[in-house]
mmCIF file of C-alpha atoms in Angstrom:
data_model
loop_
_atom_site.group_PDB
_atom_site.id
_atom_site.type_symbol
_atom_site.label_atom_id
_atom_site.label_comp_id
_atom_site.label_asym_id
_atom_site.label_seq_id
_atom_site.Cartn_x
_atom_site.Cartn_y
_atom_site.Cartn_z
ATOM 1 C CA MET A 1195 5.596 17.142 -8.245
ATOM 2 C CA ASP A 1196 2.816 17.087 -5.694
ATOM 3 C CA ARG A 1197 1.999 14.004 -3.626
ATOM 4 C CA THR A 1198 -1.194 13.205 -5.508
ATOM 5 C CA ARG A 1199 0.536 13.130 -8.867
ATOM 6 C CA GLU A 1200 3.491 11.186 -7.542
ATOM 7 C CA PHE A 1201 1.124 8.677 -5.928
ATOM 8 C CA ASP A 1202 -0.728 8.270 -9.235
ATOM 9 C CA VAL A 1203 2.603 7.499 -10.910
ATOM 10 C CA GLU A 1204 3.435 4.908 -8.233
ATOM 11 C CA ARG A 1205 -0.031 3.319 -7.994
ATOM 12 C CA PRO A 1206 0.410 0.686 -10.764
ATOM 13 C CA ARG A 1207 3.734 -0.460 -9.298
ATOM 14 C CA LEU A 1208 2.311 -0.613 -5.787
ATOM 15 C CA THR A 1209 -0.713 -2.571 -7.003
ATOM 16 C CA ARG A 1210 1.514 -5.086 -8.828
ATOM 17 C CA MET A 1211 3.674 -5.471 -5.740
ATOM 18 C CA ALA A 1212 0.691 -5.971 -3.421
ATOM 19 C CA ALA A 1213 -0.961 -8.410 -5.849
ATOM 20 C CA GLY A 1214 2.260 -10.408 -5.959
ATOM 21 C CA ILE A 1215 2.362 -10.630 -2.188
ATOM 22 C CA LEU A 1216 -1.341 -11.271 -1.619
ATOM 23 C CA HIS A 1217 -2.140 -13.230 -4.810
ATOM 24 C CA ASP A 1218 -5.384 -11.267 -5.051
ATOM 25 C CA HIS A 1219 -5.776 -8.197 -7.255
ATOM 26 C CA GLY A 1220 -8.879 -6.935 -5.444
ATOM 27 C CA GLU A 1221 -7.163 -7.066 -2.063
ATOM 28 C CA ALA A 1222 -4.113 -5.405 -3.612
ATOM 29 C CA GLU A 1223 -6.238 -2.480 -4.758
ATOM 30 C CA ASP A 1224 -7.682 -2.183 -1.234
ATOM 31 C CA ILE A 1225 -4.189 -2.125 0.253
ATOM 32 C CA VAL A 1226 -2.989 0.561 -2.155
ATOM 33 C CA GLN A 1227 -6.059 2.631 -1.291
ATOM 34 C CA GLN A 1228 -5.165 2.276 2.391
ATOM 35 C CA ALA A 1229 -1.635 3.458 1.594
ATOM 36 C CA TRP A 1230 -3.152 6.501 -0.131
ATOM 37 C CA LEU A 1231 -5.270 7.245 2.934
ATOM 38 C CA ARG A 1232 -2.207 7.025 5.170
ATOM 39 C CA LEU A 1233 -0.316 9.350 2.871
ATOM 40 C CA ASN A 1234 -3.176 11.839 2.952
ATOM 41 C CA SER A 1235 -3.365 11.729 6.729
ATOM 42 C CA THR A 1236 0.318 12.345 7.429
ATOM 43 C CA ASP A 1237 1.944 15.713 7.819
ATOM 44 C CA ALA A 1238 5.402 14.131 7.850
ATOM 45 C CA ASP A 1239 8.062 15.508 5.564
ATOM 46 C CA ILE A 1240 8.726 12.556 3.227
ATOM 47 C CA ASP A 1241 12.082 12.690 1.466
ATOM 48 C CA ASN A 1242 11.568 9.665 -0.767
ATOM 49 C CA LEU A 1243 7.881 9.138 -1.484
ATOM 50 C CA PRO A 1244 8.263 5.975 -3.627
ATOM 51 C CA ALA A 1245 10.251 4.302 -0.828
ATOM 52 C CA TRP A 1246 7.746 5.459 1.800
ATOM 53 C CA LEU A 1247 4.852 4.109 -0.252
ATOM 54 C CA THR A 1248 6.649 0.807 -0.826
ATOM 55 C CA THR A 1249 7.243 0.412 2.901
ATOM 56 C CA VAL A 1250 3.677 1.286 3.862
ATOM 57 C CA THR A 1251 2.190 -0.950 1.170
ATOM 58 C CA SER A 1252 4.355 -3.945 2.033
ATOM 59 C CA ARG A 1253 3.597 -3.589 5.751
ATOM 60 C CA LEU A 1254 -0.121 -3.383 5.034
ATOM 61 C CA CYS A 1255 0.198 -6.546 2.930
ATOM 62 C CA LEU A 1256 1.996 -8.351 5.741
ATOM 63 C CA ASP A 1257 -0.716 -7.286 8.172
ATOM 64 C CA ARG A 1258 -3.338 -8.652 5.776
ATOM 65 C CA LEU A 1259 -1.455 -11.956 5.477
ATOM 66 C CA ARG A 1260 -1.150 -12.240 9.258
ATOM 67 C CA ALA A 1261 -4.898 -11.690 9.557
ATOM 68 C CA ARG A 1262 -5.466 -14.681 7.259
ATOM 69 C CA ILE A 1263 -3.486 -17.110 9.440
ATOM 70 C CA PRO A 1264 -6.024 -17.529 12.283
ATOM 71 C CA ALA A 1265 -8.834 -17.925 9.754
ATOM 72 C CA ALA A 1266 -6.911 -20.687 7.957
ATOM 73 C CA ALA A 1267 -6.044 -22.409 11.252
ATOM 74 C CA GLU A 1268 -9.737 -22.664 12.212
ATOM 75 C CA MET A 1269 -10.579 -24.718 9.115
#
């Protein structure tokens, strides 16, 4: 299975995961799109694409949450 097809299979799961972390479906879709862009830009040999996508997506979510902290502290 090529990466595009495998990503399409994983996309709903990744979106649910990101929405659960971020509590925002729109942001979750943005994060999953960023994961897709990272996948497209890598030439790395990925043995387990679902695990790679899970890791990338969760790290992007954590980065997004960290970015919220200073904004919340200013209020």
